[in-house]
Tab-separated table of C-alpha atoms and ligand atoms in Angstrom:
chain	number	residue	atom	x	y	z
L	1035	MET	CA	-0.003	-0.012	0.020
L	1036	SER	CA	1.249	3.412	-0.724
L	1037	LEU	CA	-0.593	6.724	-0.161
L	1038	THR	CA	0.688	10.091	-1.231
L	1039	VAL	CA	-0.969	13.280	-0.252
L	1040	GLU	CA	0.011	16.853	-1.177
L	1041	ALA	CA	-2.324	19.719	-0.524
L	1042	HIS	CA	-2.145	23.461	-0.748
L	1043	HIS	CA	-5.355	25.305	0.236
L	1044	GLN	CA	-6.235	28.711	1.618
L	1045	LEU	CA	-9.083	28.923	4.285
L	1046	GLY	CA	-9.575	32.523	5.187
L	1047	ASN	CA	-6.411	33.507	6.960
L	1048	PHE	CA	-5.299	29.888	7.258
L	1049	ALA	CA	-3.025	28.332	4.887
L	1050	LEU	CA	-2.791	24.581	4.549
L	1051	ASP	CA	0.447	23.523	2.841
L	1052	ALA	CA	1.055	19.895	3.665
L	1053	ALA	CA	2.368	16.704	2.199
L	1054	PHE	CA	2.987	13.171	3.563
L	1055	THR	CA	3.248	9.594	2.441
L	1056	SER	CA	2.186	6.330	4.049
L	1057	ASP	CA	3.085	2.777	3.381
L	1058	GLY	CA	0.179	1.150	5.186
L	1059	GLY	CA	-0.830	0.581	8.858
L	1060	VAL	CA	-2.003	3.591	10.852
L	1061	THR	CA	-0.700	6.965	9.940
L	1062	ALA	CA	-1.639	9.547	12.595
L	1063	LEU	CA	-2.160	13.180	11.721
L	1064	PHE	CA	-1.288	14.712	14.912
L	1065	GLY	CA	-1.428	18.330	16.064
L	1066	ARG	CA	-3.102	20.876	18.162
L	1067	SER	CA	-6.618	22.208	17.695
L	1068	GLY	CA	-6.729	24.335	14.480
L	1069	SER	CA	-3.448	22.871	13.017
L	1070	GLY	CA	-5.296	21.651	9.925
L	1071	LYS	CA	-5.839	18.007	10.580
L	1072	THR	CA	-9.503	17.906	9.633
L	1073	SER	CA	-8.908	20.055	6.581
L	1074	LEU	CA	-6.199	17.658	5.320
L	1075	ILE	CA	-8.409	14.538	5.996
L	1076	ASN	CA	-11.265	16.292	4.183
L	1077	ILE	CA	-9.109	16.764	1.192
L	1078	ILE	CA	-8.107	13.063	1.140
L	1079	ALA	CA	-11.761	12.151	1.362
L	1080	GLY	CA	-12.713	14.353	-1.472
L	1081	LEU	CA	-15.000	16.414	0.843
L	1082	MET	CA	-12.856	19.448	0.093
L	1083	LYS	CA	-11.182	20.310	-3.139
L	1084	PRO	CA	-7.704	21.863	-2.625
L	1085	GLU	CA	-6.514	24.727	-4.775
L	1086	SER	CA	-3.637	22.537	-5.696
L	1087	GLY	CA	-2.522	19.091	-4.742
L	1088	ARG	CA	-2.611	15.373	-5.268
L	1089	VAL	CA	-3.926	12.171	-3.736
L	1090	LEU	CA	-2.475	8.891	-4.993
L	1091	LEU	CA	-3.282	5.396	-3.647
L	1092	ASP	CA	-1.336	2.508	-4.929
L	1093	GLY	CA	-0.366	4.266	-8.051
L	1094	ASP	CA	-4.071	5.336	-8.740
L	1095	VAL	CA	-4.524	9.021	-9.200
L	1096	ILE	CA	-7.456	9.836	-7.032
L	1097	ALA	CA	-6.992	13.568	-7.466
L	1098	ASP	CA	-4.379	15.759	-9.167
L	1099	SER	CA	-5.103	19.428	-9.653
L	1100	GLU	CA	-2.621	19.791	-12.500
L	1101	ARG	CA	-4.118	17.034	-14.442
L	1102	ARG	CA	-7.615	18.254	-13.518
L	1103	ILE	CA	-8.470	14.838	-12.023
L	1104	PHE	CA	-10.868	14.904	-9.073
L	1105	THR	CA	-12.633	11.710	-8.177
L	1106	PRO	CA	-15.844	12.426	-6.313
L	1107	VAL	CA	-16.270	11.264	-2.711
L	1108	HIS	CA	-18.546	8.297	-3.354
L	1109	ARG	CA	-16.216	6.859	-6.064
L	1110	ARG	CA	-13.113	6.968	-3.962
L	1111	ARG	CA	-14.102	3.952	-1.901
L	1112	PHE	CA	-12.698	5.359	1.271
L	1113	GLY	CA	-14.383	4.794	4.619
L	1114	TYR	CA	-14.842	7.783	6.918
L	1115	VAL	CA	-15.557	7.638	10.662
L	1116	PHE	CA	-16.217	10.914	12.455
L	1117	GLN	CA	-16.017	11.985	16.048
L	1118	GLU	CA	-19.708	11.239	16.665
L	1119	ALA	CA	-21.059	7.971	15.128
L	1120	ARG	CA	-23.615	9.622	12.850
L	1121	LEU	CA	-25.761	6.472	12.571
L	1122	PHE	CA	-29.234	6.475	11.135
L	1123	PRO	CA	-31.341	6.883	14.329
L	1124	HIS	CA	-34.425	4.996	12.962
L	1125	LEU	CA	-32.477	2.004	11.830
L	1126	SER	CA	-31.179	-0.938	13.924
L	1127	SER	CA	-27.472	-1.607	14.138
L	1128	ARG	CA	-27.935	-4.430	11.621
L	1129	ARG	CA	-29.537	-2.127	9.139
L	1130	ASN	CA	-27.037	0.598	9.661
L	1131	LEU	CA	-24.397	-1.923	8.872
L	1132	ALA	CA	-26.347	-3.200	5.942
L	1133	TYR	CA	-26.231	0.246	4.591
L	1134	GLY	CA	-22.408	0.129	4.465
L	1135	ARG	CA	-22.590	-3.271	2.769
L	1136	TRP	CA	-24.962	-2.015	0.216
L	1137	PHE	CA	-22.487	0.735	-0.617
L	1138	ALA	CA	-19.839	-1.962	-1.333
L	1139	GLY	CA	-22.091	-3.617	-3.951
L	1140	LYS	CA	-21.281	-7.300	-4.285
L	1141	SER	CA	-18.100	-7.263	-2.232
L	1142	GLY	CA	-20.002	-7.175	1.037
L	1143	THR	CA	-20.614	-10.807	1.419
L	1144	GLY	CA	-22.275	-12.575	4.451
L	1145	ASN	CA	-18.851	-13.940	5.493
L	1146	GLU	CA	-17.499	-10.411	5.601
L	1147	PHE	CA	-20.449	-9.207	7.601
L	1148	THR	CA	-19.866	-11.913	10.270
L	1149	ARG	CA	-16.130	-11.311	10.264
L	1150	ILE	CA	-16.462	-7.569	10.924
L	1151	VAL	CA	-19.263	-8.059	13.447
L	1152	ASP	CA	-16.934	-10.395	15.377
L	1153	LEU	CA	-13.923	-8.197	15.001
L	1154	LEU	CA	-15.760	-5.235	16.633
L	1155	GLY	CA	-17.658	-7.418	19.051
L	1156	ILE	CA	-21.140	-5.933	18.154
L	1157	GLY	CA	-23.111	-9.255	17.583
L	1158	HIS	CA	-25.224	-8.630	20.660
L	1159	LEU	CA	-26.135	-5.088	19.575
L	1160	LEU	CA	-27.460	-5.888	16.052
L	1161	GLU	CA	-31.196	-5.618	16.802
L	1162	ARG	CA	-30.862	-2.426	18.838
L	1163	ASN	CA	-31.371	1.122	17.583
L	1164	PRO	CA	-28.587	3.715	18.199
L	1165	SER	CA	-30.626	5.277	21.046
L	1166	ALA	CA	-30.078	2.098	23.093
L	1167	LEU	CA	-26.296	1.933	22.530
L	1168	SER	CA	-23.579	3.607	24.589
L	1169	GLY	CA	-21.192	6.091	22.848
L	1170	GLY	CA	-18.511	3.386	22.487
L	1171	GLU	CA	-20.936	0.849	21.089
L	1172	LYS	CA	-22.314	3.394	18.624
L	1173	GLN	CA	-18.826	4.212	17.491
L	1174	ARG	CA	-18.061	0.446	16.999
L	1175	VAL	CA	-21.189	0.087	14.851
L	1176	ALA	CA	-20.181	3.168	12.804
L	1177	ILE	CA	-16.620	1.670	12.313
L	1178	GLY	CA	-18.391	-1.538	11.168
L	1179	ARG	CA	-20.415	0.346	8.748
L	1180	ALA	CA	-17.475	2.034	7.267
L	1181	LEU	CA	-15.652	-1.338	7.047
L	1182	LEU	CA	-18.513	-3.138	5.347
L	1183	ALA	CA	-18.398	-0.684	2.530
L	1184	ALA	CA	-14.952	-2.514	1.732
L	1185	PRO	CA	-12.905	0.688	1.763
L	1186	ARG	CA	-9.505	0.839	0.265
L	1187	LEU	CA	-8.588	3.418	2.927
L	1188	LEU	CA	-10.155	4.270	6.262
L	1189	LEU	CA	-10.176	7.841	7.344
L	1190	MET	CA	-10.903	8.413	11.058
L	1191	ASP	CA	-11.322	11.909	12.385
L	1192	GLU	CA	-10.920	11.915	16.164
L	1193	PRO	CA	-13.054	8.762	16.475
L	1194	LEU	CA	-12.685	8.598	20.203
L	1195	ALA	CA	-12.692	12.191	21.093
L	1196	ALA	CA	-16.433	12.294	22.206
L	1197	LEU	CA	-15.884	9.292	24.500
L	1198	ASP	CA	-14.921	9.287	28.155
L	1199	GLU	CA	-11.633	7.452	29.252
L	1200	ALA	CA	-13.608	4.224	30.040
L	1201	ARG	CA	-15.210	4.073	26.602
L	1202	LYS	CA	-11.915	4.903	24.889
L	1203	ALA	CA	-10.184	2.088	26.792
L	1204	GLU	CA	-12.976	-0.211	25.666
L	1205	ILE	CA	-12.758	0.712	21.964
L	1206	LEU	CA	-8.949	0.964	21.512
L	1207	PRO	CA	-8.344	-2.823	21.517
L	1208	TYR	CA	-10.875	-3.089	18.576
L	1209	LEU	CA	-8.900	-0.431	16.687
L	1210	GLU	CA	-5.752	-2.309	17.338
L	1211	ARG	CA	-7.493	-5.556	15.896
L	1212	LEU	CA	-8.672	-3.482	12.929
L	1213	ARG	CA	-5.071	-2.439	12.301
L	1214	ASP	CA	-3.668	-5.874	12.717
L	1215	ASP	CA	-6.370	-8.136	11.197
L	1216	ALA	CA	-8.229	-6.066	8.721
L	1217	ARG	CA	-5.052	-4.686	7.164
L	1218	ILE	CA	-6.820	-1.650	5.818
L	1219	PRO	CA	-4.570	1.416	5.753
L	1220	ILE	CA	-5.849	3.997	8.216
L	1221	VAL	CA	-5.318	7.756	8.294
L	1222	TYR	CA	-6.136	8.628	11.987
L	1223	VAL	CA	-6.601	12.195	13.111
L	1224	SER	CA	-6.065	12.778	16.832
L	1225	HIS	CA	-4.572	15.116	19.359
L	1226	SER	CA	-4.250	12.407	21.942
L	1227	VAL	CA	-0.604	11.289	22.419
L	1228	GLY	CA	-1.932	8.151	24.167
L	1229	GLU	CA	-4.029	7.013	21.139
L	1230	VAL	CA	-1.313	7.851	18.679
L	1231	ALA	CA	1.344	6.202	20.698
L	1232	ARG	CA	-0.760	3.048	20.911
L	1233	LEU	CA	-1.993	2.818	17.242
L	1234	ALA	CA	0.226	4.638	14.814
L	1235	ARG	CA	3.105	3.281	12.709
L	1236	ARG	CA	3.862	6.690	11.290
L	1237	VAL	CA	3.141	10.064	12.764
L	1238	VAL	CA	2.664	13.278	10.802
L	1239	VAL	CA	2.794	16.376	12.950
L	1240	LEU	CA	0.934	19.495	11.736
L	1241	GLU	CA	1.484	22.845	13.050
L	1242	ASN	CA	-0.334	25.897	11.484
L	1243	GLY	CA	-1.122	24.003	8.366
L	1244	ARG	CA	2.397	22.728	7.783
L	1245	VAL	CA	3.990	19.426	8.369
L	1246	THR	CA	6.812	19.946	10.991
L	1247	ALA	CA	7.782	16.349	11.623
L	1248	SER	CA	6.919	12.969	10.035
L	1249	GLY	CA	8.322	9.481	10.500
L	1250	ALA	CA	8.117	6.434	12.707
L	1251	ALA	CA	5.870	6.990	15.704
L	1252	ALA	CA	8.508	6.386	18.389
L	1253	GLU	CA	10.958	8.665	16.670
L	1254	VAL	CA	8.615	11.538	16.121
L	1255	LEU	CA	6.904	11.422	19.477
L	1256	SER	CA	10.045	11.204	21.462
L	1257	ALA	CA	11.676	14.232	19.761
L	1258	PRO	CA	11.814	17.271	21.892
L	1259	ALA	CA	10.224	19.177	18.932
L	1260	ALA	CA	7.000	17.151	19.304
L	1261	THR	CA	6.312	19.159	22.548
L	1262	LEU	CA	4.906	21.996	20.378
L	1263	ALA	CA	2.176	19.626	19.134
L	1264	THR	CA	1.652	17.553	22.131
L	1265	GLY	CA	1.679	20.331	24.691
L	1266	ARG	CA	3.828	20.272	27.785
L	1267	ARG	CA	1.674	17.991	29.788
L	1268	GLU	CA	1.999	15.045	27.511
L	1269	ALA	CA	5.518	15.590	26.175
L	1270	GLY	CA	7.839	12.711	26.882
L	1271	VAL	CA	9.139	9.611	25.061
L	1272	LEU	CA	7.645	6.655	23.371
L	1273	LEU	CA	9.464	3.336	23.938
L	1274	GLU	CA	9.001	0.098	22.307
L	1275	GLY	CA	9.317	-3.066	24.405
L	1276	GLU	CA	8.435	-6.741	24.807
L	1277	VAL	CA	6.488	-8.248	27.663
L	1278	GLU	CA	8.612	-10.599	29.684
L	1279	GLY	CA	6.073	-11.768	32.141
L	1280	THR	CA	3.523	-10.754	34.747
L	1281	ASP	CA	3.517	-11.078	38.530
L	1282	PRO	CA	-0.060	-12.048	39.124
L	1283	VAL	CA	-0.087	-11.359	42.738
L	1284	HIS	CA	0.889	-7.773	42.369
L	1285	GLU	CA	-0.597	-7.323	38.838
L	1286	LEU	CA	2.681	-5.986	37.594
L	1287	THR	CA	4.116	-6.644	34.153
L	1288	THR	CA	7.777	-6.566	33.243
L	1289	VAL	CA	8.589	-5.080	29.829
L	1290	ARG	CA	12.029	-5.318	28.358
L	1291	VAL	CA	13.107	-2.130	26.551
L	1292	GLY	CA	16.519	-2.790	24.951
L	1293	ARG	CA	18.751	-3.795	27.868
L	1294	GLU	CA	16.416	-2.183	30.514
L	1295	ARG	CA	13.381	-3.682	32.237
L	1296	LEU	CA	10.453	-1.646	33.253
L	1297	ARG	CA	7.612	-2.754	35.560
L	1298	ILE	CA	4.253	-1.403	34.715
L	1299	ALA	CA	0.875	-1.720	36.243
L	1300	GLY	CA	-2.584	-2.619	34.783
L	1301	VAL	CA	-1.518	-4.479	31.640
L	1302	SER	CA	-2.919	-7.808	30.601
L	1303	ALA	CA	-0.469	-9.018	27.977
L	1304	THR	CA	1.247	-12.273	27.606
L	1305	ALA	CA	5.031	-12.837	27.301
L	1306	GLY	CA	6.398	-11.989	23.893
L	1307	VAL	CA	3.777	-9.310	23.071
L	1308	ARG	CA	5.280	-6.061	21.856
L	1309	LEU	CA	4.068	-2.924	23.714
L	1310	ARG	CA	4.524	0.697	23.287
L	1311	LEU	CA	5.086	2.754	26.463
L	1312	HIS	CA	4.501	6.333	26.681
L	1313	ILE	CA	6.324	7.983	29.554
L	1314	ALA	CA	5.521	11.721	30.159
L	1315	ALA	CA	8.501	13.795	31.145
L	1316	ARG	CA	6.591	15.338	34.034
L	1317	ASP	CA	6.312	11.727	35.553
L	1318	VAL	CA	9.997	11.271	35.774
L	1319	MET	CA	12.244	12.290	38.701
L	1320	LEU	CA	15.975	12.398	38.669
L	1321	ALA	CA	18.434	11.482	41.460
L	1322	THR	CA	22.150	11.720	41.590
L	1323	SER	CA	22.501	8.619	43.749
L	1324	ARG	CA	20.489	5.461	43.553
L	1325	PRO	CA	17.439	6.069	45.748
L	1326	VAL	CA	16.490	3.327	48.109
L	1327	GLU	CA	13.296	2.683	50.036
L	1328	ILE	CA	11.173	4.392	47.522
L	1329	SER	CA	7.706	3.302	46.258
L	1330	ALA	CA	8.551	3.978	42.607
L	1331	LEU	CA	9.491	0.571	41.023
L	1332	ASN	CA	11.582	1.815	38.130
L	1333	VAL	CA	14.969	3.204	38.828
L	1334	LEU	CA	17.186	3.402	35.596
L	1335	GLU	CA	20.768	4.414	35.749
L	1336	GLY	CA	21.787	6.591	32.836
L	1337	ARG	CA	23.857	9.507	31.646
L	1338	ILE	CA	22.509	12.944	30.886
L	1339	LEU	CA	22.541	13.614	27.152
L	1340	THR	CA	21.122	17.082	26.907
L	1341	LEU	CA	19.606	19.780	29.102
L	1342	THR	CA	17.128	22.343	27.540
L	1343	SER	CA	15.796	25.149	29.513
L	1344	GLU	CA	12.102	25.865	28.832
L	1345	GLU	CA	10.420	29.260	29.110
L	1346	ASP	CA	8.375	28.277	32.192
L	1347	GLY	CA	11.335	27.773	34.579
L	1348	SER	CA	11.520	24.065	33.808
L	1349	VAL	CA	14.365	21.977	32.196
L	1350	ASP	CA	13.869	19.186	29.740
L	1351	VAL	CA	16.564	16.608	30.604
L	1352	ARG	CA	17.176	13.734	28.115
L	1353	VAL	CA	18.874	10.722	29.813
L	1354	THR	CA	20.341	7.753	28.000
L	1355	CYS	CA	19.579	4.543	29.881
L	1356	GLY	CA	20.996	1.546	28.048
L	1357	ASP	CA	19.721	1.993	24.532
L	1358	ALA	CA	16.680	3.908	25.525
L	1359	THR	CA	16.328	7.635	26.084
L	1360	ILE	CA	14.150	8.960	28.893
L	1361	ALA	CA	12.934	12.562	29.210
L	1362	ALA	CA	12.435	14.157	32.530
L	1363	ARG	CA	11.004	17.579	33.196
L	1364	ILE	CA	12.264	19.103	36.390
L	1365	THR	CA	12.526	22.643	37.741
L	1366	ARG	CA	15.515	24.898	37.090
L	1367	PHE	CA	16.039	24.935	40.809
L	1368	SER	CA	16.396	21.167	41.035
L	1369	CYS	CA	18.672	21.257	37.966
L	1370	ASP	CA	20.991	23.810	39.654
L	1371	ALA	CA	20.791	22.159	43.234
L	1372	LEU	CA	21.760	18.744	41.781
L	1373	GLN	CA	24.454	20.310	39.571
L	1374	LEU	CA	23.234	18.430	36.489
L	1375	VAL	CA	25.390	18.682	33.419
L	1376	PRO	CA	25.640	16.586	30.256
L	1377	GLY	CA	27.553	13.364	30.796
L	1378	ARG	CA	26.706	13.103	34.530
L	1379	THR	CA	25.286	9.861	35.854
L	1380	VAL	CA	21.854	10.119	37.181
L	1381	TYR	CA	18.943	7.775	38.099
L	1382	ALA	CA	15.679	8.172	36.398
L	1383	VAL	CA	12.770	7.260	38.787
L	1384	ILE	CA	9.583	6.341	37.028
L	1385	LYS	CA	6.330	5.319	38.879
L	1386	SER	CA	4.908	2.067	37.464
L	1387	VAL	CA	1.354	3.515	37.452
L	1388	ALA	CA	2.494	6.548	35.508
L	1389	ILE	CA	3.453	4.622	32.357
L	1390	ASP	CA	0.847	4.711	29.599
L	1391	HIS	CA	0.622	1.668	27.411
O	1710	LIG	N1	-14.245	27.549	5.900
O	1710	LIG	C1	-13.288	28.129	6.550
O	1710	LIG	N2	-12.938	29.406	6.455
O	1710	LIG	C2	-11.967	29.995	7.077
O	1710	LIG	N3	-11.099	29.354	7.942
O	1710	LIG	C3	-11.402	28.006	8.140
O	1710	LIG	C4	-12.405	27.343	7.447
O	1710	LIG	N4	-12.430	25.999	7.834
O	1710	LIG	C5	-11.286	25.933	8.650
O	1710	LIG	N5	-10.795	27.030	8.858
O	1710	LIG	C6	-9.556	27.334	9.781
O	1710	LIG	O1	-8.559	26.467	9.325
O	1710	LIG	C7	-7.825	26.062	10.457
O	1710	LIG	C8	-7.662	24.554	10.443
O	1710	LIG	O2	-8.886	23.943	10.784
O	1710	LIG	P1	-9.028	22.337	10.979
O	1710	LIG	O3	-10.450	22.082	11.311
O	1710	LIG	O4	-8.487	21.665	9.675
O	1710	LIG	O5	-7.997	22.064	12.198
O	1710	LIG	P2	-7.962	20.850	13.131
O	1710	LIG	O6	-6.407	20.629	13.225
O	1710	LIG	O7	-8.727	19.745	12.559
O	1710	LIG	O8	-8.540	21.377	14.512
O	1710	LIG	P3	-9.413	20.632	15.621
O	1710	LIG	O9	-8.493	19.668	16.243
O	1710	LIG	O10	-9.896	21.709	16.464
O	1710	LIG	O11	-10.543	19.887	14.883
O	1710	LIG	C9	-8.485	26.589	11.708
O	1710	LIG	O12	-7.764	27.773	12.071
O	1710	LIG	C10	-9.845	27.077	11.218
O	1710	LIG	O13	-10.336	28.099	11.967
């Protein structure tokens, strides 16, 4: 699969001038409110015609302003899932799903229906109308409807934004299955680091209508420059690791990240499963000698790589621990008091419960 998107478009005072490519999996368009994510996804969908630009999918020219090619929305065969489910309120889930299948013509076979219903765990909801579904359930039906139209590409614009944390947690595993089992390329708009960290293979960061970073998720989200898009609160690093095992008594899972091991809470994953861990810089403490008798379970020895002073009196400290880099945000006061300088040995202290996975 290969997707190429180039778009230039003026919207009032806002100029969108963005380009990216994807080779499958989930590509996240990530950025703050107003950065142009929805505009870009609307251009891919064909809901908006850019002043100039191109959309190519697997060599097919879907749109090309120079060649005056513009495939209308309904002929693109792209699925679109919005923030709110937008189901037909007077139709049962089954009939909402059937609508998607009808769109696909003959390709929506009975087998496909069963497979997608199973994938999204919505078998027990089929006879209910949307008014009798929770937000998360509605969204699963909406995703099913989009999938049954046999899309070549799935466009998801903040599909979880309207849901509370519990519903998000309920639906994320289905999105992971969609990514891994259905193998449909997905362009996923979000401004949540947690979602992007969990789902995306590639991340495209948008700021003021322009792409400021793009590449492998771990690389882009861990770069200090991502802070602008993520906001200070969520800035940190994304690490990839493998589950080694779980201590069932304490419900703690050990994850190996390079040569280091981290213990994290609240994961139900079996040994060998690969996990992404997001560690926010604000959740990491630094010590100049190894702390003892401390409740935090992860103490990693490392060396300071860089120190960057931020405008708000804090310092972003990057520490190399084995082959992982951890970011810590501490006050300038602590930085001075501990006499932190590049090359110095420090201990990064990370609470198990603070690690997002
Ligand atoms: N029709 C329009 N006319 C003028 N400006 C517009 C129009 N549509 C969007 N904009 C502006 O374009 C910018 C990008 O909007 P867009 O909806 O693409 O951002 P976004 O990143 O999806 O934001 P959010 O996360 O809040 O949904 C915003 O500043 C918005 O005000």
